[in-house]
Amino acid sequence: MPELPEVETVRRGLEPAMAGARFEAVETRRPDLRFPLPERMAERLTGRRVEALGRRAKYLLADLDNGEVLVMHLGMSGSFRVEERDESRTPGAFTRALAHDHVVFAMSSGALVTYNDPRRFGFMALIPRSELATHPLMRHIGVEPLGNELDGAVLAQAFAGRSTSLKAALMDQRLIAGLGNIYVCEALHRSGLSPLRAAGTLATRAGKPTARATRLAEDIRAVLQEAVAAGGSSLRDHAQTNGELGYFQHTFRVYDREGEPCLRGGCGGTVRRITQNGRSTFYCPRCQR
DNA sequence: ACACGGACCTGAAGGC
DNA sequence: TGCCTTCAGGTCCGTG
């Protein structure tokens, strides 16, 4: 499920269940996801209080009252669901677990929070807060695209001197945090930029970011904000913690629309699918240059 | 620097 | 009905 809008949707769904609440019981139903779960994770979490639930790039960050952070990544197929606890459904006596339910948190808020991940590309880690910024997982993460930091100048700087494609540059988490295959395709279409164009062509000119870079920064922010407002995109999985589908997928202009007409007014082009860096790229060759 | 293939996993969908 | 291939929202690693 997870690009920035989906992860942010999950964060908002988990916040009332987890922020300010304690882990009363934790069940790990297998020892590993993509990586082994943290040593004695259940023990170490039990009794801890979540001070805040944050997000950085595609990582969920539960700040704990002992100075550690529970870092959670959803991989390709991870999801959380939040249910009301009842006596028959506490961890350790979880009689109605679904396939691929791997970790269960029983919170003092009365919520039962279950992590489900069929492909197990997700992972969890416990890291001291003081080491988070320099931890290998976080150290090289680029600018957050929501908020005010991302603008044409930042983009132009990030792209300077890069011969790699715009698609690859935008997918690179070291430059901009949280974009993935869908939203890169969508942002580039909004900006009328070819995913094949060299990133360096948007770099600073004469000390100022190009108009294209400024436009792209605005379109990235817009598409992400709209997607968050829609509760993310739901393709094969549920994005939201209450089981409801996000609906931004109905707004895709190019993603997964190979062979269909370009939705830019007056363009008349046809959406193409190509492969870049091993991933499908959808774009309109007519209006994206 | 960068492209590419492969790795990690499961499941859905399509072709035959 | 099956069996096979391909593809999927992510990231990491090795090899050119």
Tab-separated table of C-alpha atoms (C1' of nucleotides) in Angstrom:
chain	number	residue	atom	x	y	z
A	1	MET	CA	0.000	0.000	0.000
A	2	PRO	CA	2.569	2.460	0.671
A	3	GLU	CA	3.623	5.721	-0.784
A	4	LEU	CA	3.594	8.856	1.297
A	5	PRO	CA	-0.175	9.487	1.080
A	6	GLU	CA	-0.998	5.920	2.069
A	7	VAL	CA	1.482	5.928	4.943
A	8	GLU	CA	0.156	9.272	6.141
A	9	THR	CA	-3.386	7.889	5.955
A	10	VAL	CA	-2.295	4.945	8.076
A	11	ARG	CA	-0.598	7.280	10.543
A	12	ARG	CA	-3.781	9.272	10.970
A	13	GLY	CA	-5.750	6.091	11.480
A	14	LEU	CA	-3.338	4.755	14.089
A	15	GLU	CA	-2.924	8.000	15.967
A	16	PRO	CA	-6.114	7.869	18.051
A	17	ALA	CA	-5.495	4.207	18.847
A	18	MET	CA	-1.836	4.528	19.768
A	19	ALA	CA	-0.770	8.067	20.659
A	20	GLY	CA	-0.896	8.510	24.425
A	21	ALA	CA	-1.678	4.817	24.960
A	22	ARG	CA	0.431	2.021	26.407
A	23	PHE	CA	1.226	-1.354	24.914
A	24	GLU	CA	-0.566	-3.668	27.332
A	25	ALA	CA	0.329	-6.779	25.392
A	26	VAL	CA	2.181	-7.491	22.166
A	27	GLU	CA	2.037	-10.635	20.094
A	28	THR	CA	4.577	-11.471	17.420
A	29	ARG	CA	3.149	-14.255	15.336
A	30	ARG	CA	6.353	-14.952	13.421
A	31	PRO	CA	9.967	-13.998	14.106
A	32	ASP	CA	10.631	-12.064	10.941
A	33	LEU	CA	9.207	-9.819	8.264
A	34	ARG	CA	11.714	-8.593	5.716
A	35	PHE	CA	14.237	-8.627	8.541
A	36	PRO	CA	14.027	-10.337	11.901
A	37	LEU	CA	11.786	-8.419	14.285
A	38	PRO	CA	13.744	-6.619	17.021
A	39	GLU	CA	15.083	-8.951	19.723
A	40	ARG	CA	12.438	-9.520	22.397
A	41	MET	CA	10.245	-6.905	20.775
A	42	ALA	CA	7.088	-7.901	22.636
A	43	GLU	CA	8.849	-7.678	25.986
A	44	ARG	CA	10.500	-4.397	25.204
A	45	LEU	CA	7.274	-2.749	24.054
A	46	THR	CA	4.986	-4.024	26.763
A	47	GLY	CA	4.284	-1.306	29.316
A	48	ARG	CA	5.742	1.439	27.144
A	49	ARG	CA	3.662	4.475	26.334
A	50	VAL	CA	3.513	5.981	22.845
A	51	GLU	CA	4.193	9.684	23.199
A	52	ALA	CA	3.552	10.557	19.586
A	53	LEU	CA	3.025	8.842	16.278
A	54	GLY	CA	4.928	10.480	13.462
A	55	ARG	CA	6.025	9.817	9.927
A	56	ARG	CA	9.235	10.394	7.998
A	57	ALA	CA	9.172	9.513	4.307
A	58	LYS	CA	7.414	6.126	4.204
A	59	TYR	CA	8.323	5.244	7.782
A	60	LEU	CA	5.908	5.341	10.700
A	61	LEU	CA	7.615	6.426	13.913
A	62	ALA	CA	6.147	5.646	17.333
A	63	ASP	CA	7.999	7.689	19.932
A	64	LEU	CA	8.166	5.712	23.155
A	65	ASP	CA	8.435	6.941	26.720
A	66	ASN	CA	11.791	5.238	27.227
A	67	GLY	CA	13.620	7.213	24.567
A	68	GLU	CA	13.298	4.598	21.859
A	69	VAL	CA	11.407	4.843	18.594
A	70	LEU	CA	9.458	1.981	17.063
A	71	VAL	CA	10.084	2.346	13.347
A	72	MET	CA	7.613	0.628	11.024
A	73	HIS	CA	7.720	0.297	7.253
A	74	LEU	CA	4.858	-1.209	5.238
A	75	GLY	CA	6.910	-2.532	2.342
A	76	MET	CA	4.688	-3.271	-0.657
A	77	SER	CA	1.753	-4.996	0.984
A	78	GLY	CA	1.738	-4.030	4.650
A	79	SER	CA	-1.363	-2.681	6.329
A	80	PHE	CA	-2.623	-1.972	9.810
A	81	ARG	CA	-6.113	-2.442	11.035
A	82	VAL	CA	-7.586	-1.062	14.204
A	83	GLU	CA	-10.335	-2.873	16.026
A	84	GLU	CA	-11.901	-2.570	19.407
A	85	ARG	CA	-10.437	-4.994	21.924
A	86	ASP	CA	-12.613	-7.536	23.610
A	87	GLU	CA	-11.870	-10.342	26.035
A	88	SER	CA	-11.689	-13.031	23.403
A	89	ARG	CA	-9.239	-11.161	21.224
A	90	THR	CA	-6.206	-10.302	23.287
A	91	PRO	CA	-2.742	-11.127	22.028
A	92	GLY	CA	-1.691	-14.592	22.993
A	93	ALA	CA	-5.246	-15.789	22.698
A	94	PHE	CA	-5.935	-14.430	19.288
A	95	THR	CA	-8.421	-16.892	17.964
A	96	ARG	CA	-9.577	-15.109	14.877
A	97	ALA	CA	-6.311	-14.013	13.280
A	98	LEU	CA	-6.399	-13.536	9.541
A	99	ALA	CA	-3.814	-14.908	7.153
A	100	HIS	CA	-0.642	-12.795	7.279
A	101	ASP	CA	-1.442	-11.110	10.585
A	102	HIS	CA	2.126	-10.918	11.914
A	103	VAL	CA	2.152	-8.488	14.827
A	104	VAL	CA	-0.638	-7.517	17.224
A	105	PHE	CA	-0.603	-4.615	19.687
A	106	ALA	CA	-3.190	-4.516	22.466
A	107	MET	CA	-3.271	-0.859	23.490
A	108	SER	CA	-4.512	0.742	26.700
A	109	SER	CA	-6.797	2.876	24.553
A	110	GLY	CA	-8.923	-0.215	24.058
A	111	ALA	CA	-7.717	-0.676	20.497
A	112	LEU	CA	-6.308	-3.841	19.024
A	113	VAL	CA	-3.831	-2.881	16.327
A	114	THR	CA	-2.833	-5.613	13.880
A	115	TYR	CA	-0.061	-5.500	11.302
A	116	ASN	CA	-0.798	-7.633	8.242
A	117	ASP	CA	1.668	-8.087	5.391
A	118	PRO	CA	1.302	-10.899	2.841
A	119	ARG	CA	4.598	-10.319	1.085
A	120	ARG	CA	6.513	-9.402	4.228
A	121	PHE	CA	8.563	-6.680	2.588
A	122	GLY	CA	7.771	-4.487	5.571
A	123	PHE	CA	9.782	-4.396	8.776
A	124	MET	CA	9.957	-3.009	12.281
A	125	ALA	CA	12.941	-1.696	14.200
A	126	LEU	CA	13.554	-0.277	17.679
A	127	ILE	CA	16.041	2.545	17.636
A	128	PRO	CA	17.112	5.041	20.315
A	129	ARG	CA	15.628	8.412	19.440
A	130	SER	CA	19.049	10.015	19.716
A	131	GLU	CA	20.335	7.738	16.952
A	132	LEU	CA	17.388	8.059	14.601
A	133	ALA	CA	18.722	10.861	12.429
A	134	THR	CA	22.042	9.124	11.881
A	135	HIS	CA	20.646	5.617	11.575
A	136	PRO	CA	21.308	3.942	8.212
A	137	LEU	CA	17.552	3.779	7.565
A	138	MET	CA	17.091	7.538	7.914
A	139	ARG	CA	20.468	9.095	7.340
A	140	HIS	CA	20.105	9.761	3.635
A	141	ILE	CA	16.392	10.522	3.402
A	142	GLY	CA	15.689	13.684	1.442
A	143	VAL	CA	13.296	16.577	1.879
A	144	GLU	CA	9.685	15.995	2.962
A	145	PRO	CA	7.478	17.059	0.071
A	146	LEU	CA	4.516	18.201	2.168
A	147	GLY	CA	4.946	21.475	3.950
A	148	ASN	CA	7.049	24.382	2.872
A	149	GLU	CA	10.529	22.963	2.424
A	150	LEU	CA	10.017	21.656	-1.092
A	151	ASP	CA	10.145	24.310	-3.760
A	152	GLY	CA	11.698	24.880	-7.149
A	153	ALA	CA	15.030	25.850	-5.684
A	154	VAL	CA	15.290	22.658	-3.638
A	155	LEU	CA	14.345	20.544	-6.649
A	156	ALA	CA	16.759	22.357	-8.904
A	157	GLN	CA	19.518	21.813	-6.388
A	158	ALA	CA	18.690	18.129	-6.045
A	159	PHE	CA	18.703	17.616	-9.799
A	160	ALA	CA	21.817	19.622	-10.541
A	161	GLY	CA	24.306	17.744	-12.667
A	162	ARG	CA	22.253	14.552	-12.799
A	163	SER	CA	22.017	12.770	-16.095
A	164	THR	CA	19.597	10.202	-14.724
A	165	SER	CA	15.954	10.381	-15.756
A	166	LEU	CA	13.403	12.525	-13.970
A	167	LYS	CA	11.523	9.350	-13.098
A	168	ALA	CA	14.536	7.797	-11.405
A	169	ALA	CA	15.468	11.041	-9.672
A	170	LEU	CA	11.996	11.482	-8.192
A	171	MET	CA	11.928	7.851	-7.056
A	172	ASP	CA	15.240	8.366	-5.255
A	173	GLN	CA	14.389	8.707	-1.547
A	174	ARG	CA	17.677	10.508	-0.942
A	175	LEU	CA	16.416	13.467	-2.957
A	176	ILE	CA	12.716	13.645	-2.091
A	177	ALA	CA	11.143	11.515	0.610
A	178	GLY	CA	8.007	9.497	0.118
A	179	LEU	CA	7.310	9.504	-3.601
A	180	GLY	CA	6.788	6.134	-5.243
A	181	ASN	CA	5.790	4.767	-8.609
A	182	ILE	CA	2.239	6.105	-8.705
A	183	TYR	CA	2.783	9.653	-7.538
A	184	VAL	CA	5.931	10.172	-9.600
A	185	CYS	CA	3.964	9.249	-12.728
A	186	GLU	CA	1.083	11.487	-11.711
A	187	ALA	CA	3.238	14.491	-10.792
A	188	LEU	CA	5.198	14.325	-14.042
A	189	HIS	CA	2.009	14.210	-16.057
A	190	ARG	CA	0.597	17.231	-14.251
A	191	SER	CA	3.787	19.129	-15.003
A	192	GLY	CA	3.894	18.058	-18.646
A	193	LEU	CA	7.373	16.603	-18.187
A	194	SER	CA	8.634	13.415	-19.774
A	195	PRO	CA	9.776	10.769	-17.302
A	196	LEU	CA	12.658	10.153	-19.715
A	197	ARG	CA	13.981	13.703	-19.554
A	198	ALA	CA	17.352	14.105	-17.830
A	199	ALA	CA	16.872	15.448	-14.324
A	200	GLY	CA	19.705	17.926	-14.789
A	201	THR	CA	17.677	19.842	-17.373
A	202	LEU	CA	15.582	21.206	-14.520
A	203	ALA	CA	18.549	22.444	-12.531
A	204	THR	CA	19.264	26.038	-11.662
A	205	ARG	CA	19.830	28.478	-14.512
A	206	ALA	CA	21.455	31.843	-13.915
A	207	GLY	CA	21.101	31.434	-10.184
A	208	LYS	CA	17.382	30.731	-10.298
A	209	PRO	CA	15.380	27.529	-10.467
A	210	THR	CA	13.805	26.905	-13.836
A	211	ALA	CA	10.095	27.514	-14.258
A	212	ARG	CA	9.749	23.786	-14.895
A	213	ALA	CA	11.325	22.954	-11.541
A	214	THR	CA	9.054	25.358	-9.745
A	215	ARG	CA	6.017	23.947	-11.498
A	216	LEU	CA	7.051	20.375	-10.724
A	217	ALA	CA	7.543	21.154	-7.043
A	218	GLU	CA	4.039	22.611	-6.929
A	219	ASP	CA	2.547	19.637	-8.739
A	220	ILE	CA	4.281	17.133	-6.466
A	221	ARG	CA	2.877	18.867	-3.420
A	222	ALA	CA	-0.575	19.164	-4.983
A	223	VAL	CA	-0.878	15.537	-5.995
A	224	LEU	CA	0.278	14.341	-2.580
A	225	GLN	CA	-2.045	16.687	-0.725
A	226	GLU	CA	-5.003	15.641	-2.830
A	227	ALA	CA	-4.171	11.986	-2.301
A	228	VAL	CA	-3.889	12.406	1.466
A	229	ALA	CA	-7.237	14.196	1.467
A	230	ALA	CA	-8.731	11.244	-0.419
A	231	GLY	CA	-7.391	8.722	2.084
A	232	GLY	CA	-4.716	7.504	-0.307
A	233	SER	CA	-5.088	5.088	-3.202
A	234	SER	CA	-6.419	1.575	-2.830
A	235	LEU	CA	-5.348	-0.831	-5.532
A	236	ARG	CA	-5.050	-4.377	-4.284
A	237	ASP	CA	-5.116	-3.555	-0.597
A	238	HIS	CA	-6.956	-1.408	1.842
A	239	ALA	CA	-5.149	1.791	2.662
A	240	GLN	CA	-7.020	2.770	5.758
A	241	THR	CA	-6.898	1.292	9.209
A	242	ASN	CA	-10.676	0.969	9.437
A	243	GLY	CA	-10.838	-1.182	6.321
A	244	GLU	CA	-12.287	1.543	4.151
A	245	LEU	CA	-10.785	2.166	0.754
A	246	GLY	CA	-9.011	5.357	-0.163
A	247	TYR	CA	-10.371	6.752	-3.391
A	248	PHE	CA	-7.535	8.671	-5.006
A	249	GLN	CA	-7.089	5.871	-7.549
A	250	HIS	CA	-10.186	7.178	-9.312
A	251	THR	CA	-8.266	10.376	-9.928
A	252	PHE	CA	-5.218	8.853	-11.634
A	253	ARG	CA	-4.464	10.644	-14.868
A	254	VAL	CA	-1.890	8.192	-16.208
A	255	TYR	CA	-1.083	5.474	-13.680
A	256	ASP	CA	-2.345	2.058	-14.844
A	257	ARG	CA	-4.055	3.671	-17.833
A	258	GLU	CA	-1.962	2.207	-20.664
A	259	GLY	CA	-3.697	2.609	-24.023
A	260	GLU	CA	-6.325	4.980	-22.661
A	261	PRO	CA	-6.700	8.590	-23.721
A	262	CYS	CA	-4.632	11.293	-22.073
A	263	LEU	CA	-6.841	13.288	-19.737
A	264	ARG	CA	-5.163	16.602	-20.340
A	265	GLY	CA	-7.708	18.818	-22.021
A	266	GLY	CA	-7.125	19.084	-25.758
A	267	CYS	CA	-4.128	16.734	-25.800
A	268	GLY	CA	-5.644	13.762	-27.576
A	269	GLY	CA	-2.620	11.561	-26.834
A	270	THR	CA	-2.626	7.979	-25.620
A	271	VAL	CA	-1.078	6.852	-22.348
A	272	ARG	CA	1.961	4.621	-22.819
A	273	ARG	CA	3.628	2.213	-20.487
A	274	ILE	CA	7.386	1.818	-20.533
A	275	THR	CA	9.865	0.292	-18.101
A	276	GLN	CA	12.394	2.432	-16.267
A	277	ASN	CA	14.693	1.076	-13.589
A	278	GLY	CA	12.660	-2.086	-13.526
A	279	ARG	CA	9.372	-0.326	-12.801
A	280	SER	CA	6.434	0.532	-15.026
A	281	THR	CA	6.199	4.164	-16.039
A	282	PHE	CA	2.935	5.549	-17.406
A	283	TYR	CA	2.995	8.787	-19.375
A	284	CYS	CA	1.619	10.623	-22.355
A	285	PRO	CA	4.323	11.004	-25.004
A	286	ARG	CA	2.341	13.781	-26.609
A	287	CYS	CA	2.058	16.298	-23.807
A	288	GLN	CA	4.935	15.237	-21.568
A	289	ARG	CA	8.210	16.530	-22.980
B	1	DA	C1'	26.978	7.948	-11.380
B	2	DC	C1'	24.004	5.100	-13.087
B	3	DA	C1'	21.517	1.105	-15.264
B	4	DC	C1'	20.243	-3.392	-14.703
B	5	DG	C1'	19.182	-7.796	-12.820
B	6	DG	C1'	18.207	-10.220	-8.983
B	7	DA	C1'	16.841	-10.817	-4.321
B	8	DC	C1'	13.306	-10.761	-0.736
B	9	DC	C1'	7.679	-12.844	-0.687
B	10	DT	C1'	2.626	-13.862	-1.832
B	11	DG	C1'	-1.360	-13.560	-4.591
B	12	DA	C1'	-4.195	-11.981	-8.422
B	13	DA	C1'	-4.985	-11.987	-13.175
B	14	DG	C1'	-4.524	-13.410	-17.806
B	15	DG	C1'	-3.283	-16.748	-21.588
B	16	DC	C1'	-3.581	-21.401	-23.199
C	1	DT	C1'	-10.329	-27.141	-14.417
C	2	DG	C1'	-5.509	-26.423	-14.137
C	3	DC	C1'	-0.804	-24.744	-15.165
C	4	DC	C1'	2.111	-21.215	-16.555
C	5	DT	C1'	3.755	-16.500	-16.842
C	6	DT	C1'	3.621	-11.787	-15.538
C	7	DC	C1'	2.863	-8.235	-12.609
C	8	DA	C1'	2.286	-5.533	-8.159
C	9	DG	C1'	2.329	0.703	-3.977
C	10	DG	C1'	9.520	-0.892	-1.898
C	11	DT	C1'	14.207	-1.288	-1.054
C	12	DC	C1'	18.844	-3.372	-0.959
C	13	DC	C1'	22.866	-5.463	-3.094
C	14	DG	C1'	26.021	-6.920	-6.589
C	15	DT	C1'	27.801	-6.286	-11.204
C	16	DG	C1'	28.994	-3.986	-15.172
